[in-house]
mmCIF file of C-alpha atoms in Angstrom:
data_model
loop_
_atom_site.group_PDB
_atom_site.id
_atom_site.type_symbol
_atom_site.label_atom_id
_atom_site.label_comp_id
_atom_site.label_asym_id
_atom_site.label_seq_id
_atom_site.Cartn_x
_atom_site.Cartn_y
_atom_site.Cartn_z
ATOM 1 C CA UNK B 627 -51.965 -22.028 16.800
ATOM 2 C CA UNK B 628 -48.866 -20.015 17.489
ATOM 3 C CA UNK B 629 -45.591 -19.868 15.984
ATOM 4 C CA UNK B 630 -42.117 -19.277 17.059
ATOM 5 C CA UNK B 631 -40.953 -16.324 15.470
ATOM 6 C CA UNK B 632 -37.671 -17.090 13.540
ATOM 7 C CA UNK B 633 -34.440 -14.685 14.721
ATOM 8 C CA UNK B 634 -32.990 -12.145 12.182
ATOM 9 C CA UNK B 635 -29.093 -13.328 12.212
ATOM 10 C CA UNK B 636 -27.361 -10.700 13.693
ATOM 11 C CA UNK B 637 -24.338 -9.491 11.776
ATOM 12 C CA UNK B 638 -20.890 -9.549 13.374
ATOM 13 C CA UNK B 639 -19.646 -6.990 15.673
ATOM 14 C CA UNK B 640 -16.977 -4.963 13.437
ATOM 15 C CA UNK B 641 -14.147 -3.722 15.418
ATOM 16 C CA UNK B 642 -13.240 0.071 15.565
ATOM 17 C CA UNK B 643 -11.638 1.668 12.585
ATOM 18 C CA UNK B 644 -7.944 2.147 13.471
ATOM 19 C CA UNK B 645 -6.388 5.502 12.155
ATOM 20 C CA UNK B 646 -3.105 5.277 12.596
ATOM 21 C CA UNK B 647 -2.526 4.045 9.120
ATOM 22 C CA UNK B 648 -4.284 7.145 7.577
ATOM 23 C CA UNK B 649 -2.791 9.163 10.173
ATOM 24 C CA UNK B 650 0.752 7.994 9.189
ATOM 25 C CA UNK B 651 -0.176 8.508 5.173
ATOM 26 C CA UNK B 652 -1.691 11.980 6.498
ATOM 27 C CA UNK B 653 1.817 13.193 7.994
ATOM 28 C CA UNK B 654 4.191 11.717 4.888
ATOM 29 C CA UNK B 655 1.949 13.631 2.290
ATOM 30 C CA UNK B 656 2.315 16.810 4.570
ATOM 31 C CA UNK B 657 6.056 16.565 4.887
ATOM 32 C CA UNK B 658 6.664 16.077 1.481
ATOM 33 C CA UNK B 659 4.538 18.696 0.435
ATOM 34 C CA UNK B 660 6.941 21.031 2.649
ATOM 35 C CA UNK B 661 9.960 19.043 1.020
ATOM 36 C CA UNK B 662 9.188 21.646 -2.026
ATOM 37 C CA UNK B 663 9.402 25.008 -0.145
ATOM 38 C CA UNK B 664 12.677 23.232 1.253
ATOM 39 C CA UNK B 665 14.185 22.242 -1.971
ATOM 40 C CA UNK B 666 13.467 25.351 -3.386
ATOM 41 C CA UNK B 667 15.615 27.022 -0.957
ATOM 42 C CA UNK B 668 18.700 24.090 -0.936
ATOM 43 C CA UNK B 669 18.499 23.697 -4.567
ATOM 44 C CA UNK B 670 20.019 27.352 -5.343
ATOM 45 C CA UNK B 671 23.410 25.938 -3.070
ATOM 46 C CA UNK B 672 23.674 22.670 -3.768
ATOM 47 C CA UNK B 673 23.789 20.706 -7.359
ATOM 48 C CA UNK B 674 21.277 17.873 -7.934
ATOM 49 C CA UNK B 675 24.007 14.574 -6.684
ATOM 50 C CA UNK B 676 25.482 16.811 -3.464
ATOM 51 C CA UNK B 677 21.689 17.719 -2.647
ATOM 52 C CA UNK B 678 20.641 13.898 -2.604
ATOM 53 C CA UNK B 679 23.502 12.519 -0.704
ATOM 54 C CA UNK B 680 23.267 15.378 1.983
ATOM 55 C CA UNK B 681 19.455 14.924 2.521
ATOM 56 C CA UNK B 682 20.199 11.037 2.507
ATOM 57 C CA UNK B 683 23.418 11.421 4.857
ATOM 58 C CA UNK B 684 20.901 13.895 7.404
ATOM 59 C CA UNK B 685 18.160 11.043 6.957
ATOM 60 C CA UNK B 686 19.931 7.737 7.381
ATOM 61 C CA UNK B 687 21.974 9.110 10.449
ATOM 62 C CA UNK B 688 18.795 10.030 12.369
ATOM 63 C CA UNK B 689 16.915 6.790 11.323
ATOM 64 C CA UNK B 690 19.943 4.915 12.332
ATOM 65 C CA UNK B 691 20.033 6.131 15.680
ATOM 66 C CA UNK B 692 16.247 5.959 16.622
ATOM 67 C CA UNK B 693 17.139 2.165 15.392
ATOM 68 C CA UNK B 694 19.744 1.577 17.381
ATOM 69 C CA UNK B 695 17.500 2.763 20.293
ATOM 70 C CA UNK B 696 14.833 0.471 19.782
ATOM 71 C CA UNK B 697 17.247 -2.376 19.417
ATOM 72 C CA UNK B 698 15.399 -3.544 15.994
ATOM 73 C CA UNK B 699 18.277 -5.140 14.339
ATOM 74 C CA UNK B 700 18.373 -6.209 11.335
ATOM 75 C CA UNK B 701 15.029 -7.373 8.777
ATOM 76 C CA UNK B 702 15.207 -10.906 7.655
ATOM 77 C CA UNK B 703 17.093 -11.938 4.912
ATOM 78 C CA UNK B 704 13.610 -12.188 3.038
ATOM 79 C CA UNK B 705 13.646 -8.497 2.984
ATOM 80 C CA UNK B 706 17.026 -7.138 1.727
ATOM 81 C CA UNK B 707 15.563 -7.621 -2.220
ATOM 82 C CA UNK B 708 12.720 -4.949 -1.743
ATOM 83 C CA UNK B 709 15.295 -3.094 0.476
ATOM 84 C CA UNK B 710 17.960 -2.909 -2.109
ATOM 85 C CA UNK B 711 15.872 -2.458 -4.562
ATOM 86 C CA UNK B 712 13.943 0.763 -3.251
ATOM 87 C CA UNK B 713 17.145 1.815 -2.060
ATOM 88 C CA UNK B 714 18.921 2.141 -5.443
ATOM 89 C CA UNK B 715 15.421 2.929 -7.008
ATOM 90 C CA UNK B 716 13.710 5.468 -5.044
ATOM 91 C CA UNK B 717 16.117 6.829 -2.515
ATOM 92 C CA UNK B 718 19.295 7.276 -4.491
ATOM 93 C CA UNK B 719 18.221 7.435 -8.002
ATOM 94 C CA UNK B 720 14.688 9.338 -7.961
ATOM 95 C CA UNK B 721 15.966 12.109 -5.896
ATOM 96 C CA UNK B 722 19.006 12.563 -7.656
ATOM 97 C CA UNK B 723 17.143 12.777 -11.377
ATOM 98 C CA UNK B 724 13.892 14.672 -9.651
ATOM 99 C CA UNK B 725 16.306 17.441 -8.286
ATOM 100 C CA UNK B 726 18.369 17.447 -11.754
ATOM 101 C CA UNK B 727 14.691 17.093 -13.720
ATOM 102 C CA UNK B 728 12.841 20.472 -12.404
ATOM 103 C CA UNK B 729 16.867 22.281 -13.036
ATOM 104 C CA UNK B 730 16.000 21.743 -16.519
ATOM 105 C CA UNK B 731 11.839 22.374 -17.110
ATOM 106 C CA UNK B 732 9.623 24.877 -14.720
ATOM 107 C CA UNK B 733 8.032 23.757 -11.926
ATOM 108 C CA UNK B 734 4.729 22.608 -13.506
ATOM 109 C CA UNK B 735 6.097 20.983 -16.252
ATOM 110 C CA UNK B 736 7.907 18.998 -13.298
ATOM 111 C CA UNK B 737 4.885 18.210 -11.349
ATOM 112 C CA UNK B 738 2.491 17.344 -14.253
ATOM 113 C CA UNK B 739 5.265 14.466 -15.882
ATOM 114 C CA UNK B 740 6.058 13.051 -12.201
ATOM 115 C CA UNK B 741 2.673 12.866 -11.488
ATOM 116 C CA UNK B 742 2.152 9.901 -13.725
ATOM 117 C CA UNK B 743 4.112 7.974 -11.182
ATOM 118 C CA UNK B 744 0.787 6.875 -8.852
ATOM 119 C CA UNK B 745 -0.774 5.684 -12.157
ATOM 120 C CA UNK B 746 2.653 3.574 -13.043
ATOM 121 C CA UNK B 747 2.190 2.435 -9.199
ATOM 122 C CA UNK B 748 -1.045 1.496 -9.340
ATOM 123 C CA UNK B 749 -0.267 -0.761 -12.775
ATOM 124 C CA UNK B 750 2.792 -2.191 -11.570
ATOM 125 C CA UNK B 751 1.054 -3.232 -7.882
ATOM 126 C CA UNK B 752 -1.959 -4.885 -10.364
ATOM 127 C CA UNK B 753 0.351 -6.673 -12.568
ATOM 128 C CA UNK B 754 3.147 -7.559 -10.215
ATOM 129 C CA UNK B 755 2.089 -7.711 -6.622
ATOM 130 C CA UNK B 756 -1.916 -9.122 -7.521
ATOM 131 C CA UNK B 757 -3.914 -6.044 -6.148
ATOM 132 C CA UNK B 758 -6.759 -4.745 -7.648
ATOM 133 C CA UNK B 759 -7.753 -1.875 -9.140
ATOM 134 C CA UNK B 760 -10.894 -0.820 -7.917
ATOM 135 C CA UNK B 761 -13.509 1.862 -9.765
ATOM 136 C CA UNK B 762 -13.142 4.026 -7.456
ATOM 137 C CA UNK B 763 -9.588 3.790 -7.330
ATOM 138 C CA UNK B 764 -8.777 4.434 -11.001
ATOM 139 C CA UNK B 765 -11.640 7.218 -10.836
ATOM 140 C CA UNK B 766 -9.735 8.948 -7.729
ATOM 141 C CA UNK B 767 -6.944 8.915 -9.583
ATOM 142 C CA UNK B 768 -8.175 10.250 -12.503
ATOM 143 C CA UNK B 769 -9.997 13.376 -11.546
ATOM 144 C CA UNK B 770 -6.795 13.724 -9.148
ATOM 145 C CA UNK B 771 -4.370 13.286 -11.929
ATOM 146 C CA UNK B 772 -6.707 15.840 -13.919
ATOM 147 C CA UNK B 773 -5.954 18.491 -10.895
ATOM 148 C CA UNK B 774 -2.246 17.350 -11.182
ATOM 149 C CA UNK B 775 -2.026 18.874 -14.693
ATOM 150 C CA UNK B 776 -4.351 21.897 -14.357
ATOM 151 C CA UNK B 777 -2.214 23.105 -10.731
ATOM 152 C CA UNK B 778 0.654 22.129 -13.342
ATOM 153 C CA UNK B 779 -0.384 24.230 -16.339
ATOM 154 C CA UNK B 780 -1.204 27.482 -13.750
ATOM 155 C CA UNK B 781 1.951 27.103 -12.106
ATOM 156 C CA UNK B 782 3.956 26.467 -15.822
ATOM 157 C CA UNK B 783 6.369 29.226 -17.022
ATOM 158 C CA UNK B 784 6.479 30.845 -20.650
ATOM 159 C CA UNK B 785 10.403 29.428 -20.863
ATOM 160 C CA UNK B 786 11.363 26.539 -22.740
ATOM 161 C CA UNK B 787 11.069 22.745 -21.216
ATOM 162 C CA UNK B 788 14.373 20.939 -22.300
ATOM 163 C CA UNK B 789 13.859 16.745 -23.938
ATOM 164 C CA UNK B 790 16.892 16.479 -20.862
ATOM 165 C CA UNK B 791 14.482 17.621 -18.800
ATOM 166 C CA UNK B 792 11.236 15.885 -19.679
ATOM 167 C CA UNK B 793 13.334 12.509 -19.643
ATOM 168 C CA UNK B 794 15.156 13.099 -16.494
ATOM 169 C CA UNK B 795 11.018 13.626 -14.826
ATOM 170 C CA UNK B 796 9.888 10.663 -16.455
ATOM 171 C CA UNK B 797 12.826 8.446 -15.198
ATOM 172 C CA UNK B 798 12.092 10.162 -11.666
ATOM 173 C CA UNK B 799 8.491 8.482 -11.722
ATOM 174 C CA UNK B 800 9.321 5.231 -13.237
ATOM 175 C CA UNK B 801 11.693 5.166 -9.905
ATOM 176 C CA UNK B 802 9.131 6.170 -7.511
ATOM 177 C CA UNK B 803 6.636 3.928 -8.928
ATOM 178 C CA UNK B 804 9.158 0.972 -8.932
ATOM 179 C CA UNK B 805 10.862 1.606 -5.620
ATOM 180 C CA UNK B 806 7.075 1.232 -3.824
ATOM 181 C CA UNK B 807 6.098 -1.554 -5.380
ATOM 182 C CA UNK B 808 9.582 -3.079 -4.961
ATOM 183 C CA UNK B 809 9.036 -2.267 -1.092
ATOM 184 C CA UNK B 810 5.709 -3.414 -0.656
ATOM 185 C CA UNK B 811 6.567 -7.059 0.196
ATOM 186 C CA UNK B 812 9.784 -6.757 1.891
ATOM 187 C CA UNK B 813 7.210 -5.141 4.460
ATOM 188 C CA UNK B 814 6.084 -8.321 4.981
ATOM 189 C CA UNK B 815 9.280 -9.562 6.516
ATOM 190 C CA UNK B 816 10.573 -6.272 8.429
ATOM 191 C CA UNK B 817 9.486 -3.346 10.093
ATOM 192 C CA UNK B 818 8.242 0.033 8.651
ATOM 193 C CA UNK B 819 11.482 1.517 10.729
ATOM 194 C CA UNK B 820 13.947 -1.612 9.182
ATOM 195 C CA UNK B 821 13.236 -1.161 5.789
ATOM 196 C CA UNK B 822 13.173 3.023 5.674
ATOM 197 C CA UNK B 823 16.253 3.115 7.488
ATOM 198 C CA UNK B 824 18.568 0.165 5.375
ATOM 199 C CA UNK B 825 16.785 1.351 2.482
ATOM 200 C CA UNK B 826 17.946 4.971 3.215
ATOM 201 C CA UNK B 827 21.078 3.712 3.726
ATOM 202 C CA UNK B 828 21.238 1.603 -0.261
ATOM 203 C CA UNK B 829 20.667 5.208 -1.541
ATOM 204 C CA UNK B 830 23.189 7.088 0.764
ATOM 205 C CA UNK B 831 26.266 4.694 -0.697
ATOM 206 C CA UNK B 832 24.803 4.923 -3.882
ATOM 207 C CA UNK B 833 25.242 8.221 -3.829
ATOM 208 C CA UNK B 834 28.308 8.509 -2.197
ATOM 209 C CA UNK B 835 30.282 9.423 -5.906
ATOM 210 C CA UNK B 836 28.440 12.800 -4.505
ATOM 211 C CA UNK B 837 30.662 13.768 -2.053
ATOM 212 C CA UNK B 838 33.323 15.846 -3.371
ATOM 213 C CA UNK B 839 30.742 17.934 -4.441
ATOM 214 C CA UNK B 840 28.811 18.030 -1.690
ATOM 215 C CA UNK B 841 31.885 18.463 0.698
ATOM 216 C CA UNK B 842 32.648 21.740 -1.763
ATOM 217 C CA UNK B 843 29.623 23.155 -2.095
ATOM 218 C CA UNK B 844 28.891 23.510 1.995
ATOM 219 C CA UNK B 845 32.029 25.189 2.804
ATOM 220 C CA UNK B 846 30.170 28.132 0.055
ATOM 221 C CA UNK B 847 26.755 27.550 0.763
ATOM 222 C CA UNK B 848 24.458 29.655 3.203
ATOM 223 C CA UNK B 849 23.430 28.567 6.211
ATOM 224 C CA UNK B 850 19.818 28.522 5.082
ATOM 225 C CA UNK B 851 20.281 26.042 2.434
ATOM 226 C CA UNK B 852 22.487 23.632 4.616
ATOM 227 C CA UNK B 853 19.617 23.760 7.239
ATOM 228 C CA UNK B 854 17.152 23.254 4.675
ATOM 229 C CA UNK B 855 18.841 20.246 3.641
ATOM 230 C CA UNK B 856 19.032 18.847 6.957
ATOM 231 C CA UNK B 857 15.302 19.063 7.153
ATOM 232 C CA UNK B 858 14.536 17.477 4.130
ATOM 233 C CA UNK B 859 16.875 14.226 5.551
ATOM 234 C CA UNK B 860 15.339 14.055 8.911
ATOM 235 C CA UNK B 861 11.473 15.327 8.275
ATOM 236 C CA UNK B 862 10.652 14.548 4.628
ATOM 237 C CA UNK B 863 12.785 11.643 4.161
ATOM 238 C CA UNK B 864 13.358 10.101 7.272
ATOM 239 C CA UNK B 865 10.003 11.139 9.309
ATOM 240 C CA UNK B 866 7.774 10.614 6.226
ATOM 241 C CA UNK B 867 9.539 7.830 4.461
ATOM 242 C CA UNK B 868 9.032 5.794 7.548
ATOM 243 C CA UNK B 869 5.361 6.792 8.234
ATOM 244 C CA UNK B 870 5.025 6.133 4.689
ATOM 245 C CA UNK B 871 6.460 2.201 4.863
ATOM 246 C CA UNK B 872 3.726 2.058 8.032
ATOM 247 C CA UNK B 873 0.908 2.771 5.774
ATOM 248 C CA UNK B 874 2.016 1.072 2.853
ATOM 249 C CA UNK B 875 1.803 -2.241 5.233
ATOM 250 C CA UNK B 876 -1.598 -1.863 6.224
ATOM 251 C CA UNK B 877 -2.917 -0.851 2.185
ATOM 252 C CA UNK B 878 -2.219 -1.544 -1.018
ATOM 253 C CA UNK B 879 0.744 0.452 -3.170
ATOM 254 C CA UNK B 880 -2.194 1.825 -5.541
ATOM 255 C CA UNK B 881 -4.443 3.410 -3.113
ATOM 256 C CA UNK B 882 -0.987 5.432 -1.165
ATOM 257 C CA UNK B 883 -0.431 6.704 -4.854
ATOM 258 C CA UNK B 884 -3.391 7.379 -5.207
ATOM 259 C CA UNK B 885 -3.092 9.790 -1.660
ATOM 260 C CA UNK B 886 -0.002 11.140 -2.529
ATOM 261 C CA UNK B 887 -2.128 13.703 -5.013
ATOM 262 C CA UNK B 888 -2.934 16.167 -2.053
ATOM 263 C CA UNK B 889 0.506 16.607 -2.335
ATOM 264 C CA UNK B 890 0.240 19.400 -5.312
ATOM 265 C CA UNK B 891 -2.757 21.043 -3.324
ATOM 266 C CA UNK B 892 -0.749 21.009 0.308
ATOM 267 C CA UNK B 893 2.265 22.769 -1.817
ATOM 268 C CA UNK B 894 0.121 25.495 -2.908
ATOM 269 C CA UNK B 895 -1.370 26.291 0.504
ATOM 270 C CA UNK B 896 1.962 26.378 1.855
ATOM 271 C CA UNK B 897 3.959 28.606 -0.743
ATOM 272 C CA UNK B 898 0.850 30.746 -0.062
ATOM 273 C CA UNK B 899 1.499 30.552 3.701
ATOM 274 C CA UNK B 900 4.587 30.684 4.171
ATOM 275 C CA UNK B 901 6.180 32.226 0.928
ATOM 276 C CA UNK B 902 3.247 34.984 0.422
ATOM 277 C CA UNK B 903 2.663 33.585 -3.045
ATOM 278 C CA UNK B 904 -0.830 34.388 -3.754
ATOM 279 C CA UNK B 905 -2.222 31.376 -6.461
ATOM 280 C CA UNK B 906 -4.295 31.660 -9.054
ATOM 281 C CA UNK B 907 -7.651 30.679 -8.898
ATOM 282 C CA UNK B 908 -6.892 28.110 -11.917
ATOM 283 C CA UNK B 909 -4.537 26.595 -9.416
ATOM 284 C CA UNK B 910 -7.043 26.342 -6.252
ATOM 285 C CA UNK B 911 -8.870 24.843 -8.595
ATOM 286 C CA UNK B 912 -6.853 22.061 -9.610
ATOM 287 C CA UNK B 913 -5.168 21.870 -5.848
ATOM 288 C CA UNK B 914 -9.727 21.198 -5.268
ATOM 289 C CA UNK B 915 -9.756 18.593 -8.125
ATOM 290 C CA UNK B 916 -6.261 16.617 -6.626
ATOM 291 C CA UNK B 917 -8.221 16.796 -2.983
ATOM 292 C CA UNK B 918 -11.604 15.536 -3.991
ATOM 293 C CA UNK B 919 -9.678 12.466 -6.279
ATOM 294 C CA UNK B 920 -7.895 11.293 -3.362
ATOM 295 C CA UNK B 921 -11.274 11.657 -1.546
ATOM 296 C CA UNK B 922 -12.775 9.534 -4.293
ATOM 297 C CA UNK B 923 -9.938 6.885 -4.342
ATOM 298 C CA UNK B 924 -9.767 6.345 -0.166
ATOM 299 C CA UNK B 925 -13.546 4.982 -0.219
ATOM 300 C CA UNK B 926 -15.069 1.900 0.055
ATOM 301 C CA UNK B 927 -18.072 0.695 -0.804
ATOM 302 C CA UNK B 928 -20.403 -0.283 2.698
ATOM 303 C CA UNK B 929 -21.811 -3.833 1.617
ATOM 304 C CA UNK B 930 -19.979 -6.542 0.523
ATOM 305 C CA UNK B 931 -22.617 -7.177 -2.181
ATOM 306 C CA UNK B 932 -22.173 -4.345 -3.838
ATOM 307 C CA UNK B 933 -18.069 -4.779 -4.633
ATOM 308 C CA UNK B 934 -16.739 -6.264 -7.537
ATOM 309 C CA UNK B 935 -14.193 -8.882 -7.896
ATOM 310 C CA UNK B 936 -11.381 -6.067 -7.319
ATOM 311 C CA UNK B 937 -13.496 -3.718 -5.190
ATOM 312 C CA UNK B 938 -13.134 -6.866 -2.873
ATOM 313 C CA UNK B 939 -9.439 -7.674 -3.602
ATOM 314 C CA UNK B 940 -8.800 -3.832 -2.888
ATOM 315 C CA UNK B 941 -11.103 -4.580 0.256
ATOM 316 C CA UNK B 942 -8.866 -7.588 1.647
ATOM 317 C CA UNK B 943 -5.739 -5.612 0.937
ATOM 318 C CA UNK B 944 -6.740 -2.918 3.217
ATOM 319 C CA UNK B 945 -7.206 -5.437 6.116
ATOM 320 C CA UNK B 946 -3.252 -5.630 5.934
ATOM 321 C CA UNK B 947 -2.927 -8.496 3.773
ATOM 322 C CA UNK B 948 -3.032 -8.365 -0.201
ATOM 323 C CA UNK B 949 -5.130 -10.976 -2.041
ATOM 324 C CA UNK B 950 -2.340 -12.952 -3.743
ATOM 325 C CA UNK B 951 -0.568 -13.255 -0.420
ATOM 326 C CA UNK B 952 -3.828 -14.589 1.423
ATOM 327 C CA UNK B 953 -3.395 -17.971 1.176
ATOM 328 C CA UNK B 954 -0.059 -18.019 1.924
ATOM 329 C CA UNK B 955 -0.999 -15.910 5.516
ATOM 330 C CA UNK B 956 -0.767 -19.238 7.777
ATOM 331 C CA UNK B 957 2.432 -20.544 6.521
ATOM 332 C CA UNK B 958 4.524 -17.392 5.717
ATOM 333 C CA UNK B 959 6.828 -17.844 9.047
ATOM 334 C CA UNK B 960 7.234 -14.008 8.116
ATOM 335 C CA UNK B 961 5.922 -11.517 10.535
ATOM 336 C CA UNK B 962 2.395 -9.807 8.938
ATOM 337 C CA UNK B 963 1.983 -6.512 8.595
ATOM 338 C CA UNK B 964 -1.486 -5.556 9.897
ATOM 339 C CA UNK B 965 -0.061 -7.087 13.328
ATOM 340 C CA UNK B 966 3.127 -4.865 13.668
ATOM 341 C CA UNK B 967 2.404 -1.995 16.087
#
């Protein structure tokens, strides 16, 4: 007597990985990285306000035009919350306080406070937007925010680190964190160019009490630090900014925090490169540590079986949708994310 052998039930096909969401986080955390070699250079011409409106004036012109040439329009009326919002929050009021913040403490001091902003993200998209937060997430971020703080203390002066200072920092990453998580769903009812470029645009009139100053301090600045502040609008703000939105569509707000910490190892290879500033192995050390916590934080566990209840949240927000908003995903007349090119 025979028997028919009983199939094995072959698993799904699983389409190809696509990259251009890490590819788009890849190039914002390399062009702001380079914002700092920029700044460095603009900041000794320019005041904190005239430096923020210029860099927003050089960004929102350029995104502006690349708009007007692909004939996007304007987002839904669903969006212009998250695009005020991040406008006020993140383009006009964390660059202002971030440039008047490291005018008042050294350059580590700077980096180590504003670095709590990915953590702050990371809380704020849990409690306020339903992600998860994943163990390898909050581990990422922890050995990364570890690096943060040792590239911090290496790079830290012997002067004194004003309470101005120290405030003006912490205020700077309570924006950032605020302004992302304020954008995240406005994504979900525009495009990555829509809501950089009227978001770009909040921050530009908000900072428009700026432009005396501004106006005053090009006619005396050098033409290095005017072209260095063009860069920083149309590369770090409105390049990245953009190809940040893109990425932020596809993920969740705490896993791009967590990926903006190769930002203090990228800014240590490049003063290196480019400004012949030789670090200190205590710094390559902690640039290492911010590396291998983003490494940490961007993987996933392979089965299913094996994730947690937020492991698997985290999961179905990389897929381009978050978990709160799934069951709203056939009724939303809104466009969704993972399907914008």
């Amino acid at each position: 007597m025979t028997t028919t052998p009983t199939a094995r039930p072959v698993a799904p096909a699983t389409p190809g990985r696509d990259w251009r969401a890490p590819a788009a986080a890849c190039t914002t955390v390399i062009l702001w990285a380079s914002a700092f070699v920029s700044i460095r250079s603009a900041g000794e011409a320019y005041s904190p306000g005239a430096l923020a409106l210029g860099r927003l004036l050089a960004g929102t012109l350029v995104l502006g035009a690349i708009l007007l040439v692909r004939r996007e329009g304007l987002p839904s009326r669903a969006a212009w919350p998250g695009i005020i919002g991040s406008g006020l929050l993140w383009f006009g009021l964390y660059m202002v306080v971030l440039n008047w913040g490291e005018q008042q403490v050294d350059a580590g001091t700077a980096a180590m406070i504003v670095n709590v902003g990915p953590i702050l993200m990371a809380l704020l998209g849990a409690r306020l937007l339903g992600e998860g937060l994943p163990r390898r997430l909050l581990t990422g971020m922890a050995v990364s925010f570890t690096g943060a703080v040792v590239v911090g203390l290496s790079m830290s002066g012997h002067g004194s680190s004003s309470v101005l200072g120290v405030l003006l920092c912490l205020l700077a990453a309570l924006s950032y964190a605020g302004g992302v998580v304020i954008q995240k769903p406005a994504l979900r009812h525009g495009t990555p160019l829509q809501i950089t470029t009227f978001g770009c645009l909040i921050g530009t009139v908000a900072c428009l009490p700026f432009t005396g100053v501004l106006v005053s301090e090009a006619a005396d600045a050098p033409l290095s630090a005017t072209l260095n502040m063009i860069y920083l609008g149309v590369f770090p703000t409105a390049l990245a900014f953009t190809t940040w939105a893109y990425a932020l569509a596809r993920t969740t707000a705490g896993r791009m925090g967590a990926t903006t910490y190769a930002v203090p190892a990228l800014v240590v290879l490049m003063s290196w490169v480019l400004l012949d500033e030789v670090p200190a192995l205590l710094t390559v050390a902690g640039g290492l540590l911010c590396l291998a916590g983003v490494a940490v934080s961007r993987t996933r566990g392979r089965r299913a079986g094996d994730l947690g209840p937020a492991d698997a949240g985290q999961g179905a927000a990389d897929a381009g949708q978050a978990p709160s908003d799934a069951g709203r995903a056939g009724s939303d007349p809104g466009p969704v994310a993972s399907d914008r090119p």
